[in-house]
PDB file of C-alpha atoms in Angstrom:
ATOM      1  CA  MET A 199      18.683 -16.947  19.542  1.00 46.00           C
ATOM      2  CA  GLN A 200      20.023 -13.064  18.759  1.00 44.00           C
ATOM      3  CA  ALA A 201      17.685 -13.395  15.377  1.00 47.00           C
ATOM      4  CA  ASN A 202      14.531 -13.645  17.742  1.00 45.00           C
ATOM      5  CA  ILE A 203      15.552 -10.670  20.080  1.00 46.00           C
ATOM      6  CA  TRP A 204      15.892  -8.474  16.869  1.00 42.00           C
ATOM      7  CA  THR A 205      12.925  -9.776  15.303  1.00 45.00           C
ATOM      8  CA  GLU A 206      11.066  -9.264  18.780  1.00 49.00           C
ATOM      9  CA  ASN A 207      12.422  -5.607  18.695  1.00 49.00           C
ATOM     10  CA  ARG A 208      11.375  -5.022  15.311  1.00 51.00           C
ATOM     11  CA  THR A 209       7.895  -6.101  15.701  1.00 55.00           C
ATOM     12  CA  LYS A 210       7.605  -3.940  18.669  1.00 55.00           C
ATOM     13  CA  LYS A 211       9.075  -1.056  16.674  1.00 54.00           C
ATOM     14  CA  TYR A 212       6.376  -1.438  14.190  1.00 57.00           C
ATOM     15  CA  HIS A 213       3.436  -1.966  16.502  1.00 61.00           C
ATOM     16  CA  ALA A 214       4.600   1.429  18.498  1.00 60.00           C
ATOM     17  CA  PHE A 215       4.817   3.076  15.227  1.00 58.00           C
ATOM     18  CA  ASP A 216       1.254   1.791  13.992  1.00 61.00           C
ATOM     19  CA  ASN A 217      -0.059   2.904  17.428  1.00 62.00           C
ATOM     20  CA  LEU A 218       1.314   6.197  17.123  1.00 59.00           C
ATOM     21  CA  ILE A 219      -0.269   6.720  13.566  1.00 57.00           C
ATOM     22  CA  GLN A 220      -3.750   5.340  14.839  1.00 55.00           C
ATOM     23  CA  GLN A 221      -3.830   7.702  17.283  1.00 58.00           C
ATOM     24  CA  LYS A 222      -3.071  10.844  15.068  1.00 59.00           C
ATOM     25  CA  LEU A 223      -5.127   9.896  12.106  1.00 59.00           C
ATOM     26  CA  LYS A 224      -8.514   7.641  13.751  1.00 66.00           C
ATOM     27  CA  LEU A 225      -8.753   5.873  10.650  1.00 73.00           C
ATOM     28  CA  ASP A 226     -10.668   2.797  10.109  1.00 80.00           C
ATOM     29  CA  LEU A 227     -10.850   1.196   6.780  1.00 81.00           C
ATOM     30  CA  HIS A 228     -13.501  -1.272   7.545  1.00 86.00           C
ATOM     31  CA  GLY A 229     -12.268  -4.089   5.571  1.00 87.00           C
ATOM     32  CA  GLN A 230     -11.738  -2.265   2.094  1.00 92.00           C
ATOM     33  CA  LYS A 231      -9.447  -3.833  -0.269  1.00 95.00           C
ATOM     34  CA  VAL A 232      -6.642  -0.955  -0.368  1.00 93.00           C
ATOM     35  CA  GLY A 233      -4.020  -1.382  -3.501  1.00 91.00           C
ATOM     36  CA  VAL A 234      -0.724   0.058  -3.122  1.00 88.00           C
ATOM     37  CA  ALA A 235       1.088   0.708  -6.270  1.00 86.00           C
ATOM     38  CA  ILE A 236       4.680   0.721  -5.805  1.00 83.00           C
ATOM     39  CA  GLY A 237       7.659  -0.865  -7.333  1.00 74.00           C
ATOM     40  CA  ASN A 238       8.430  -4.775  -7.264  1.00 63.00           C
ATOM     41  CA  GLY A 239       8.708  -5.339  -3.554  1.00 60.00           C
ATOM     42  CA  GLN A 240       9.867  -2.063  -2.436  1.00 64.00           C
ATOM     43  CA  ASN A 241       9.200  -1.825   1.231  1.00 73.00           C
ATOM     44  CA  GLY A 242       5.845  -3.447   0.233  1.00 76.00           C
ATOM     45  CA  GLU A 243       5.629  -5.586   3.795  1.00 80.00           C
ATOM     46  CA  MET A 244       6.086  -2.417   6.112  1.00 81.00           C
ATOM     47  CA  LEU A 245       3.062  -0.974   3.817  1.00 81.00           C
ATOM     48  CA  LYS A 246       0.932  -4.248   4.374  1.00 84.00           C
ATOM     49  CA  GLU A 247       1.115  -3.749   7.870  1.00 84.00           C
ATOM     50  CA  VAL A 248       0.181  -0.140   8.174  1.00 83.00           C
ATOM     51  CA  VAL A 249      -2.855  -1.140   5.788  1.00 85.00           C
ATOM     52  CA  LYS A 250      -3.817  -4.199   8.308  1.00 89.00           C
ATOM     53  CA  SER A 251      -3.339  -1.698  11.478  1.00 84.00           C
ATOM     54  CA  TYR A 252      -6.332   0.164   9.832  1.00 85.00           C
ATOM     55  CA  HIS A 253      -8.309  -2.903   9.348  1.00 89.00           C
ATOM     56  CA  GLY A 254      -7.871  -2.856   5.617  1.00 91.00           C
ATOM     57  CA  ASN A 255      -7.142  -5.797   3.297  1.00 94.00           C
ATOM     58  CA  PRO A 256      -3.791  -4.653   1.457  1.00 92.00           C
ATOM     59  CA  LYS A 257      -2.756  -5.639  -2.238  1.00 92.00           C
ATOM     60  CA  LEU A 258       0.715  -4.675  -3.618  1.00 89.00           C
ATOM     61  CA  ILE A 259       0.452  -3.914  -7.302  1.00 88.00           C
ATOM     62  CA  ASP A 260       3.832  -3.705  -9.440  1.00 83.00           C
ATOM     63  CA  ALA A 261       3.899  -0.448 -10.723  1.00 81.00           C
ATOM     64  CA  PHE A 262       6.642  -0.779 -13.091  1.00 79.00           C
ATOM     65  CA  SER A 263       4.938  -3.666 -14.930  1.00 73.00           C
ATOM     66  CA  GLY A 264       3.420  -1.274 -17.438  1.00 68.00           C
ATOM     67  CA  LYS A 265       1.069  -3.971 -18.803  1.00 85.00           C
ATOM     68  CA  ARG A 266      -2.232  -2.100 -19.165  1.00 90.00           C
ATOM     69  CA  LYS A 267      -4.188  -5.547 -19.320  1.00 92.00           C
ATOM     70  CA  THR A 268      -2.308  -6.822 -15.871  1.00 89.00           C
ATOM     71  CA  LEU A 269      -2.690  -3.621 -14.054  1.00 89.00           C
ATOM     72  CA  ARG A 270      -6.325  -2.959 -15.010  1.00 92.00           C
ATOM     73  CA  LYS A 271      -6.907  -6.412 -13.701  1.00 92.00           C
ATOM     74  CA  GLN A 272      -5.089  -5.974 -10.417  1.00 90.00           C
ATOM     75  CA  THR A 273      -6.947  -2.559  -9.855  1.00 92.00           C
ATOM     76  CA  LYS A 274     -10.601  -3.991 -10.613  1.00 91.00           C
ATOM     77  CA  ASN A 275     -11.822  -5.252  -7.138  1.00 92.00           C
ATOM     78  CA  LEU A 276     -10.365  -2.530  -5.212  1.00 95.00           C
ATOM     79  CA  ASP A 277     -11.833   0.001  -2.883  1.00 95.00           C
ATOM     80  CA  ILE A 278      -9.000   2.411  -2.655  1.00 93.00           C
ATOM     81  CA  LEU A 279      -5.956   2.643  -4.841  1.00 92.00           C
ATOM     82  CA  ILE A 280      -2.728   4.658  -3.435  1.00 88.00           C
ATOM     83  CA  LEU A 281      -0.104   5.455  -5.941  1.00 84.00           C
ATOM     84  CA  VAL A 282       3.547   6.036  -4.557  1.00 80.00           C
ATOM     85  CA  THR A 283       4.818   8.337  -7.914  1.00 76.00           C
ATOM     86  CA  ALA A 284       8.445   8.006  -6.798  1.00 73.00           C
ATOM     87  CA  TYR A 285       8.128   4.272  -7.338  1.00 68.00           C
ATOM     88  CA  ALA A 286       6.243   3.940 -10.117  1.00 72.00           C
ATOM     89  CA  SER A 287       6.739   4.326 -13.915  1.00 73.00           C
ATOM     90  CA  HIS A 288       4.494   7.071 -15.678  1.00 79.00           C
ATOM     91  CA  PRO A 289       2.635   4.802 -18.148  1.00 81.00           C
ATOM     92  CA  SER A 290       1.907   2.870 -15.531  1.00 83.00           C
ATOM     93  CA  SER A 291       0.675   5.886 -13.442  1.00 84.00           C
ATOM     94  CA  TRP A 292      -1.714   6.556 -16.389  1.00 87.00           C
ATOM     95  CA  VAL A 293      -3.113   3.394 -16.536  1.00 90.00           C
ATOM     96  CA  LEU A 294      -3.813   3.043 -12.660  1.00 89.00           C
ATOM     97  CA  ASN A 295      -5.597   6.478 -13.134  1.00 90.00           C
ATOM     98  CA  GLU A 296      -7.818   5.807 -15.706  1.00 93.00           C
ATOM     99  CA  ALA A 297      -8.533   2.177 -14.647  1.00 93.00           C
ATOM    100  CA  CYS A 298      -9.687   3.943 -11.123  1.00 94.00           C
ATOM    101  CA  LYS A 299     -11.896   6.485 -13.089  1.00 95.00           C
ATOM    102  CA  ASP A 300     -13.267   3.566 -15.022  1.00 95.00           C
ATOM    103  CA  TYR A 301     -14.288   1.246 -12.133  1.00 95.00           C
ATOM    104  CA  GLY A 302     -15.092   4.141  -9.670  1.00 95.00           C
ATOM    105  CA  ILE A 303     -12.070   3.490  -7.146  1.00 95.00           C
ATOM    106  CA  LYS A 304     -11.055   5.902  -4.768  1.00 93.00           C
ATOM    107  CA  PHE A 305      -7.414   7.175  -6.028  1.00 91.00           C
ATOM    108  CA  ALA A 306      -4.807   8.740  -3.846  1.00 88.00           C
ATOM    109  CA  VAL A 307      -1.217   9.734  -4.790  1.00 85.00           C
ATOM    110  CA  SER A 308       1.810  10.239  -2.564  1.00 82.00           C
ATOM    111  CA  PRO A 309       4.755  11.876  -4.067  1.00 77.00           C
ATOM    112  CA  LYS A 310       7.149   9.458  -1.769  1.00 71.00           C
ATOM    113  CA  LEU A 311       7.210   6.221   0.268  1.00 64.00           C
ATOM    114  CA  ALA A 312       5.672   7.882   3.684  1.00 61.00           C
ATOM    115  CA  VAL A 313       3.581   6.414   5.547  1.00 54.00           C
TER     116      VAL A 313
END
């Protein structure tokens, strides 16, 4: 019973947070595929929910893998890629930047994990 209350409170907080952000930014992604390049599983679920709240389709990319072929394959069908530099390795950052240029993907960089 207590776990359900905690989950409900957490969900309410996320919705309140998302509503606040939407009011400030007035952003609508119109179903675009948005990749977020962070380390393996680092707050990924929260970021997915934020992208969904803007009507986007989120995809998490493991920015620590460093494997060129894997990173390029993951970015190929995206519309937008957001790279969180504090949670990515430098070689991965370079590969992702290059892939976005090659595939014509919009590319944004965030220095830290901030919504």
